[in-house]
Amino acid sequence: MPAFTDNNKPWPLIRLLLFRFFATYLLLYHFSDLSRMILSGNWWDTAVTWAGKLLIRRSYEIEYWPAGSGDTTFNYLQLFCLLILTLIINCIWWAIDHKRKNDDKAQYWIMTLLRYQLVYVMFVYGIVKVIPSQFPFPLLYKLDQPFGESSPMGLAWTFMGASPGYTIFSGIAECIAGLFLLFRRTRLFGALLCMIVMGNVMALNFFYDICVKLFSTHLFISALFLITPDLSRMGRFFFLHQPVEHANLYRPMYRKKWLRYVHIGTKYSVITGLLYYLVATGFYQHRFQQKSTSIGPLYGSYEVVSYNRISGPADSKLLHPTTPSPQWKNIYFEKGNMLLIKDTTGDIAGANVVIDTLLHKVNWRMDKDSDSTRMQYTIPQGNQLVLQGHIAGYSVQLTLRKKDTDHYLLVNRGFHWVNEVGLNK
């Protein structure tokens, strides 16, 4: 098989235009975070602020940086800056290389970079599903939450976390896509599989309002970009039922064997090192999550039966979960030493809790501005818990009734090969 495309065969102008535009844009997008680390200063903040003053209002200032969401105003303004930068780079590219009739070599190297970037992302998100750590099993408060009060994103997270088997399956699909993308001969199959996988992820993000729409969309576009050299061949094969010739794309050829061996050795060393790092990181995250989701001695969902304020300021309005009040409805001792308190308005407050089983004490602190809470607990009956102590200057006693966690159908239903009657509640 020939190693090089005929460099005298010109590309259509539209192909050159689209290739250079999307190649530049996708490289800038995927390596924009890397540029922040390499270049000193927050130059992206300056660029985004300029774009905000231009597109939104003259007094625009950044309020939210990407942290827990990839769909912030910052992200959209950053895309606008990337588009402008792409156009500038393309103008320079055309000015210095306008006589070139095709971009075979540039296509090979740029697609190699994008291919390995996509491989990295596929393995990162695949491994945290195969070695479960991305979607933990739903918290007790989530199981207790009325279905209609769940956000779409919360519902999607519960859907994934409630079924470790499905989560592992989706992770395997992502890893397989990344595996086939590693090699030139299977690039096309890997890119097509990646499009299928990321198409599903993208649909979930869009239709369940999950805040990584931009990122998943760009991953899908990257996979689509990787198949563009084969679009005409696939069209003739799938839709016209015509035989197609083998792909005749440029790839580097070394005249000296030792250079080829160095190339191959470097490639497989990088692949092995990357996979080892990702798998090791996945196991580390899994072990960390197991430790952080260990079951404590008071683990369970509790309903507040009675509240007695023994002493404390009489004129305070006790309406928020951060202060003790008759409005407290449920207290959840979650896995990983987490405490959640829900009031009758539906507000949730959380804190890390320390439980001393020898002295029968529980300590927690709602936020950095509040005092530490120290309470004595007793278990007069198997399903009853009494907390007595001081919270925010109040001396209180709470009587709690523990709910039977086995009553949650989502927890105890399990898997059945045979279903004489479908259970769809």
Coordinates of C-alpha atoms in Angstrom, one line a residue:
M1 CA 0.0 0.0 0.0
P2 CA 1.5 3.4 -0.9
A3 CA 2.5 5.5 2.1
F4 CA 1.9 8.9 0.6
T5 CA -1.0 10.6 -1.1
D6 CA -0.2 12.1 -4.5
N7 CA 0.8 15.6 -3.4
N8 CA 0.0 17.0 -6.8
K9 CA -3.7 16.2 -6.4
P10 CA -5.4 19.4 -5.4
W11 CA -8.2 19.7 -2.8
P12 CA -11.4 21.6 -3.7
L13 CA -11.3 25.1 -2.3
I14 CA -14.2 24.5 0.0
R15 CA -12.4 21.5 1.5
L16 CA -9.3 23.6 2.2
L17 CA -11.4 26.4 3.8
L18 CA -13.4 24.0 6.1
F19 CA -10.3 21.9 7.0
R20 CA -8.2 24.9 8.0
F21 CA -11.1 26.6 9.9
F22 CA -12.1 23.5 12.0
A23 CA -8.6 22.3 12.5
T24 CA -7.5 25.6 13.9
Y25 CA -10.7 26.0 16.0
L26 CA -10.7 22.5 17.5
L27 CA -7.0 22.7 18.4
L28 CA -7.5 26.1 20.1
Y29 CA -10.6 24.7 22.0
H30 CA -9.0 21.5 23.2
F31 CA -5.7 23.2 24.2
S32 CA -7.2 26.4 25.6
D33 CA -6.8 25.2 29.2
L34 CA -3.2 24.2 28.4
S35 CA -2.5 27.7 27.2
R36 CA -3.6 29.1 30.5
M37 CA -0.9 26.9 32.2
I38 CA 1.8 27.7 29.8
L39 CA 1.3 31.5 29.5
S40 CA 1.6 33.5 32.6
G41 CA -1.3 35.7 33.8
N42 CA -5.0 35.4 33.4
W43 CA -5.1 36.5 29.8
W44 CA -8.3 34.5 29.1
D45 CA -10.0 36.6 31.8
T46 CA -8.9 39.8 30.0
A47 CA -10.2 38.4 26.6
V48 CA -13.5 37.2 28.0
T49 CA -14.1 40.5 29.8
W50 CA -13.4 42.4 26.5
A51 CA -15.9 40.1 24.8
G52 CA -18.5 40.6 27.5
K53 CA -18.2 44.4 27.2
L54 CA -18.6 44.1 23.5
L55 CA -21.5 41.6 23.4
I56 CA -23.4 42.0 26.7
R57 CA -22.9 45.4 28.3
R58 CA -20.2 48.0 28.6
S59 CA -19.9 47.5 32.4
Y60 CA -19.5 43.7 32.1
E61 CA -17.3 41.9 34.7
I62 CA -16.8 38.2 35.1
E63 CA -19.1 36.9 37.9
Y64 CA -18.8 33.1 37.5
W65 CA -15.7 31.2 36.4
P66 CA -16.0 27.6 35.1
A67 CA -16.2 25.6 38.3
G68 CA -18.7 22.7 38.3
S69 CA -20.3 24.0 35.1
G70 CA -18.9 24.1 31.6
D71 CA -21.7 26.2 30.3
T72 CA -21.2 29.5 32.0
T73 CA -21.3 32.9 30.4
F74 CA -17.5 32.8 30.6
N75 CA -17.5 29.7 28.4
Y76 CA -19.7 31.2 25.8
L77 CA -17.7 34.4 25.6
Q78 CA -14.5 32.3 25.5
L79 CA -15.9 30.5 22.4
F80 CA -16.5 33.9 20.8
C81 CA -12.9 34.8 21.4
L82 CA -11.8 31.4 20.0
L83 CA -13.8 32.1 16.8
I84 CA -12.1 35.5 16.3
L85 CA -8.7 34.0 17.0
T86 CA -9.4 31.1 14.5
L87 CA -10.3 33.6 11.8
I88 CA -7.1 35.6 12.5
I89 CA -4.9 32.5 12.3
N90 CA -6.7 31.3 9.2
C91 CA -6.0 34.7 7.5
I92 CA -2.3 34.4 8.4
W93 CA -2.2 30.8 7.2
W94 CA -3.7 31.7 3.8
A95 CA -1.4 34.7 3.5
I96 CA 1.8 32.7 3.9
D97 CA 0.6 29.4 2.3
H98 CA -2.0 30.4 -0.3
K99 CA -0.3 28.5 -3.1
R100 CA -0.5 25.1 -1.5
K101 CA -3.0 22.9 -3.3
N102 CA -3.7 20.4 -0.5
D103 CA -3.1 20.0 3.2
D104 CA -2.3 16.2 3.3
K105 CA 0.6 16.6 5.7
A106 CA -1.1 19.1 8.0
Q107 CA -4.2 16.9 8.0
Y108 CA -2.2 13.9 9.3
W109 CA -0.5 15.8 12.1
I110 CA -3.4 17.8 13.2
M111 CA -5.7 14.8 13.2
T112 CA -3.1 12.8 15.1
L113 CA -3.2 15.5 17.9
L114 CA -7.0 15.6 18.0
R115 CA -7.2 11.8 17.9
Y116 CA -5.0 11.5 21.0
Q117 CA -6.8 14.3 22.7
L118 CA -10.1 12.4 22.1
V119 CA -8.4 9.1 23.2
Y120 CA -7.4 10.8 26.5
V121 CA -11.0 12.1 27.2
M122 CA -12.6 8.8 26.3
F123 CA -10.4 6.9 28.7
V124 CA -10.7 9.5 31.4
Y125 CA -14.5 9.3 31.4
G126 CA -14.7 5.6 30.6
I127 CA -12.4 4.5 33.4
V128 CA -14.2 6.5 36.1
K129 CA -17.4 4.5 35.0
V130 CA -15.7 1.1 34.6
I131 CA -14.1 1.6 38.0
P132 CA -17.1 3.4 39.5
S133 CA -16.4 6.8 40.9
Q134 CA -18.2 9.3 38.7
F135 CA -21.8 8.4 39.6
P136 CA -22.2 7.4 43.3
F137 CA -25.3 5.6 44.5
P138 CA -28.0 8.1 45.3
L139 CA -27.9 9.7 48.8
L140 CA -30.6 8.9 51.3
Y141 CA -32.0 12.4 51.0
K142 CA -32.2 11.9 47.2
L143 CA -34.1 8.7 47.7
D144 CA -36.5 10.5 50.1
Q145 CA -37.0 13.4 47.7
P146 CA -40.3 13.6 45.9
F147 CA -39.8 12.7 42.2
G148 CA -41.2 16.0 40.9
E149 CA -38.8 18.1 43.0
S150 CA -35.7 16.6 41.4
S151 CA -33.9 18.7 38.9
P152 CA -33.4 17.2 35.4
M153 CA -29.6 16.9 36.0
G154 CA -30.3 15.4 39.5
L155 CA -32.6 12.9 37.9
A156 CA -30.0 11.9 35.3
W157 CA -27.3 11.5 38.1
T158 CA -29.7 9.3 40.1
F159 CA -30.5 7.3 37.0
M160 CA -26.9 6.5 36.4
G161 CA -25.9 6.1 40.0
A162 CA -28.8 3.7 40.7
S163 CA -27.5 1.2 38.1
P164 CA -23.8 0.4 38.5
G165 CA -24.2 -2.2 35.7
Y166 CA -25.4 0.4 33.2
T167 CA -22.7 2.8 34.3
I168 CA -20.0 0.2 33.7
F169 CA -21.5 -0.7 30.3
S170 CA -21.4 2.9 29.2
G171 CA -17.8 3.3 30.4
I172 CA -16.7 0.2 28.5
A173 CA -18.2 1.7 25.3
E174 CA -16.2 4.9 25.9
C175 CA -13.0 2.9 26.5
I176 CA -13.5 0.7 23.4
A177 CA -14.0 3.9 21.3
G178 CA -10.7 5.3 22.7
L179 CA -8.9 2.0 22.2
F180 CA -9.7 1.9 18.5
L181 CA -8.8 5.6 18.1
L182 CA -5.3 4.7 19.2
F183 CA -4.3 3.1 16.0
R184 CA -4.2 4.6 12.4
R185 CA -5.8 1.5 10.8
T186 CA -8.8 1.5 13.2
R187 CA -9.1 5.3 13.4
L188 CA -12.3 5.4 11.3
F189 CA -14.1 2.7 13.3
G190 CA -13.0 4.4 16.5
A191 CA -14.2 7.8 15.4
L192 CA -17.6 6.4 14.3
L193 CA -18.0 4.6 17.6
C194 CA -17.0 7.7 19.4
M195 CA -19.7 9.7 17.6
I196 CA -22.3 7.1 18.7
V197 CA -21.1 7.2 22.3
M198 CA -20.7 11.0 22.5
G199 CA -24.0 11.5 20.6
N200 CA -25.8 9.7 23.4
V201 CA -23.9 11.7 26.1
M202 CA -24.6 14.9 24.2
A203 CA -28.3 14.1 24.1
L204 CA -28.4 13.5 27.8
N205 CA -26.6 16.7 28.5
F206 CA -28.9 18.7 26.3
F207 CA -32.2 17.1 27.3
Y208 CA -31.5 16.7 31.0
D209 CA -29.9 20.2 31.3
I210 CA -26.5 18.8 32.4
C211 CA -24.0 21.6 32.4
V212 CA -21.4 20.2 30.1
K213 CA -23.2 20.7 26.8
L214 CA -20.4 22.7 25.2
F215 CA -17.7 20.2 26.0
S216 CA -19.7 17.1 24.9
T217 CA -20.7 18.9 21.7
H218 CA -17.1 19.7 20.9
L219 CA -16.1 16.1 21.5
F220 CA -18.8 15.0 19.1
I221 CA -17.6 17.5 16.5
S222 CA -14.0 16.3 17.0
A223 CA -15.0 12.8 16.3
L224 CA -16.9 13.9 13.2
F225 CA -13.9 15.9 12.0
L226 CA -11.8 12.7 12.2
I227 CA -14.0 10.9 9.7
T228 CA -14.1 13.7 7.1
P229 CA -11.2 12.2 5.0
D230 CA -13.4 9.1 4.5
L231 CA -16.8 10.7 4.0
S232 CA -16.9 10.2 0.2
R233 CA -15.8 6.6 0.5
M234 CA -18.4 5.9 3.2
G235 CA -21.1 7.5 1.1
R236 CA -20.3 5.4 -1.9
F237 CA -20.2 2.2 0.2
F238 CA -23.3 2.7 2.4
F239 CA -25.6 4.6 0.1
L240 CA -24.6 3.8 -3.5
H241 CA -23.5 0.2 -2.7
Q242 CA -20.3 0.7 -4.7
P243 CA -16.9 -0.9 -4.1
V244 CA -14.4 1.6 -2.6
E245 CA -10.7 1.8 -2.8
H246 CA -8.5 1.6 0.2
A247 CA -7.7 4.9 2.0
N248 CA -4.7 6.6 0.5
L249 CA -3.8 9.1 3.2
Y250 CA -0.4 10.6 3.9
R251 CA 1.6 9.1 6.7
P252 CA 5.3 9.6 7.5
M253 CA 7.7 7.0 6.2
Y254 CA 11.2 6.6 7.6
R255 CA 14.1 5.6 5.3
K256 CA 16.1 4.3 8.2
K257 CA 14.8 1.5 10.3
W258 CA 16.1 2.8 13.6
L259 CA 14.0 6.0 13.1
R260 CA 10.9 3.9 12.5
Y261 CA 11.7 1.8 15.6
V262 CA 12.1 5.0 17.7
H263 CA 8.8 6.3 16.4
I264 CA 7.0 3.0 17.2
G265 CA 8.7 2.7 20.6
T266 CA 7.9 6.2 21.6
K267 CA 4.3 5.8 20.5
Y268 CA 3.7 2.6 22.5
S269 CA 5.6 3.9 25.5
V270 CA 3.3 7.0 25.6
I271 CA 0.2 4.8 25.2
T272 CA 1.3 2.4 27.9
G273 CA 2.2 5.2 30.3
L274 CA -1.0 7.0 29.6
L275 CA -3.2 3.9 30.2
Y276 CA -1.3 3.0 33.4
Y277 CA -1.7 6.5 34.7
L278 CA -5.4 6.6 33.9
V279 CA -6.2 3.2 35.4
A280 CA -4.1 3.9 38.5
T281 CA -5.9 7.2 38.9
G282 CA -9.2 5.4 38.5
F283 CA -8.5 2.9 41.2
Y284 CA -7.2 5.7 43.5
Q285 CA -10.4 7.7 43.0
H286 CA -12.5 4.5 43.6
R287 CA -10.7 3.7 46.8
F288 CA -11.0 7.4 47.9
Q289 CA -14.7 7.3 47.2
Q290 CA -15.1 4.0 49.1
K291 CA -13.5 5.6 52.1
S292 CA -15.6 8.7 51.7
T293 CA -18.8 6.7 51.4
S294 CA -18.2 4.4 54.4
I295 CA -21.2 3.7 56.5
G296 CA -21.1 5.4 59.9
P297 CA -22.8 4.1 63.2
L298 CA -25.8 6.4 62.8
Y299 CA -26.2 6.0 59.0
G300 CA -29.8 6.4 58.1
S301 CA -32.7 8.7 57.3
Y302 CA -34.5 10.2 60.3
E303 CA -37.7 12.0 60.7
V304 CA -37.9 14.7 63.4
V305 CA -40.7 13.6 65.7
S306 CA -40.3 16.3 68.4
Y307 CA -38.3 19.4 69.0
N308 CA -37.8 20.9 72.5
R309 CA -35.9 24.2 73.0
I310 CA -34.7 24.1 76.6
S311 CA -33.0 27.5 76.6
G312 CA -31.8 30.2 74.3
P313 CA -32.8 33.6 72.8
A314 CA -36.6 33.9 72.7
D315 CA -36.9 36.5 70.0
S316 CA -35.0 34.8 67.2
K317 CA -36.7 33.5 64.0
L318 CA -35.8 29.9 63.7
L319 CA -36.6 29.1 60.1
H320 CA -33.4 27.9 58.4
P321 CA -31.7 24.5 58.6
T322 CA -28.5 26.1 60.0
T323 CA -30.4 26.9 63.3
P324 CA -32.4 24.4 65.4
S325 CA -36.2 24.9 64.9
P326 CA -39.5 23.2 64.8
Q327 CA -39.2 23.6 61.0
W328 CA -36.6 20.8 60.9
K329 CA -38.3 17.9 59.0
N330 CA -35.6 15.3 58.3
I331 CA -32.0 14.6 59.3
Y332 CA -29.9 12.4 57.1
F333 CA -26.7 10.7 58.4
E334 CA -25.2 9.9 55.0
K335 CA -22.3 7.8 54.0
G336 CA -18.8 9.3 54.4
N337 CA -19.6 11.2 57.6
M338 CA -22.0 13.6 55.9
L339 CA -24.9 15.2 57.7
L340 CA -27.9 16.8 55.8
I341 CA -30.7 18.7 57.4
K342 CA -33.9 19.4 55.5
D343 CA -36.6 21.8 56.8
T344 CA -40.3 22.0 55.9
T345 CA -39.6 24.6 53.1
G346 CA -37.3 22.1 51.4
D347 CA -34.0 23.9 52.1
I348 CA -31.1 21.6 52.7
A349 CA -28.0 22.3 54.8
G350 CA -25.0 20.0 55.0
A351 CA -21.9 19.5 57.1
N352 CA -19.3 16.9 57.9
V353 CA -20.1 15.1 61.1
V354 CA -17.8 13.4 63.6
I355 CA -19.4 10.6 65.7
D356 CA -17.8 9.3 68.9
T357 CA -19.3 5.9 69.6
L358 CA -17.6 5.6 73.0
L359 CA -18.8 8.9 74.5
H360 CA -22.0 8.9 72.3
K361 CA -21.4 12.3 70.9
V362 CA -21.9 13.9 67.5
N363 CA -20.1 17.1 66.4
W364 CA -20.7 19.1 63.3
R365 CA -20.3 22.6 61.9
M366 CA -22.6 24.0 59.3
D367 CA -20.3 26.7 57.9
K368 CA -17.1 28.6 58.8
D369 CA -19.1 31.4 60.4
S370 CA -21.1 29.2 62.8
D371 CA -20.1 27.6 66.0
S372 CA -19.3 23.9 66.2
T373 CA -22.3 21.8 67.4
R374 CA -21.8 19.2 70.1
M375 CA -24.6 16.9 71.0
Q376 CA -25.1 13.8 73.1
Y377 CA -27.0 11.0 71.4
T378 CA -28.9 8.1 72.8
I379 CA -30.8 5.2 71.1
P380 CA -33.7 4.3 73.5
Q381 CA -35.2 2.1 70.8
G382 CA -33.9 0.5 67.6
N383 CA -35.6 3.0 65.4
Q384 CA -35.3 6.0 67.6
L385 CA -32.5 8.5 68.2
V386 CA -32.4 11.3 70.7
L387 CA -30.0 14.3 70.3
Q388 CA -29.5 16.7 73.2
G389 CA -27.0 19.5 73.4
H390 CA -26.3 23.0 72.2
I391 CA -26.7 24.4 68.7
A392 CA -25.9 28.1 68.0
G393 CA -26.5 29.1 71.6
Y394 CA -29.6 27.1 72.0
S395 CA -30.0 24.2 74.4
V396 CA -32.3 21.7 72.5
Q397 CA -33.5 18.1 72.5
L398 CA -34.5 16.4 69.3
T399 CA -36.3 13.1 69.1
L400 CA -35.9 11.4 65.7
R401 CA -37.5 8.3 64.2
K402 CA -35.3 6.3 61.8
K403 CA -36.9 5.2 58.5
D404 CA -36.4 1.7 57.2
T405 CA -34.1 2.3 54.2
D406 CA -35.2 -1.1 52.8
H407 CA -38.6 0.4 51.9
Y408 CA -37.0 2.2 48.9
L409 CA -38.0 0.2 45.9
L410 CA -35.1 1.6 43.9
V411 CA -32.8 0.0 46.5
N412 CA -34.3 -3.4 47.1
R413 CA -35.9 -4.2 43.7
G414 CA -32.7 -5.7 42.2
F415 CA -32.4 -7.7 39.0
H416 CA -34.9 -10.3 37.7
W417 CA -34.4 -12.6 34.7
V418 CA -38.1 -13.5 34.9
N419 CA -40.9 -11.0 35.2
E420 CA -44.3 -12.5 35.0
V421 CA -45.8 -9.0 35.4
G422 CA -43.8 -5.9 34.7
L423 CA -43.2 -3.7 37.7
N424 CA -43.4 -0.1 36.4
K425 CA -44.3 2.1 39.4

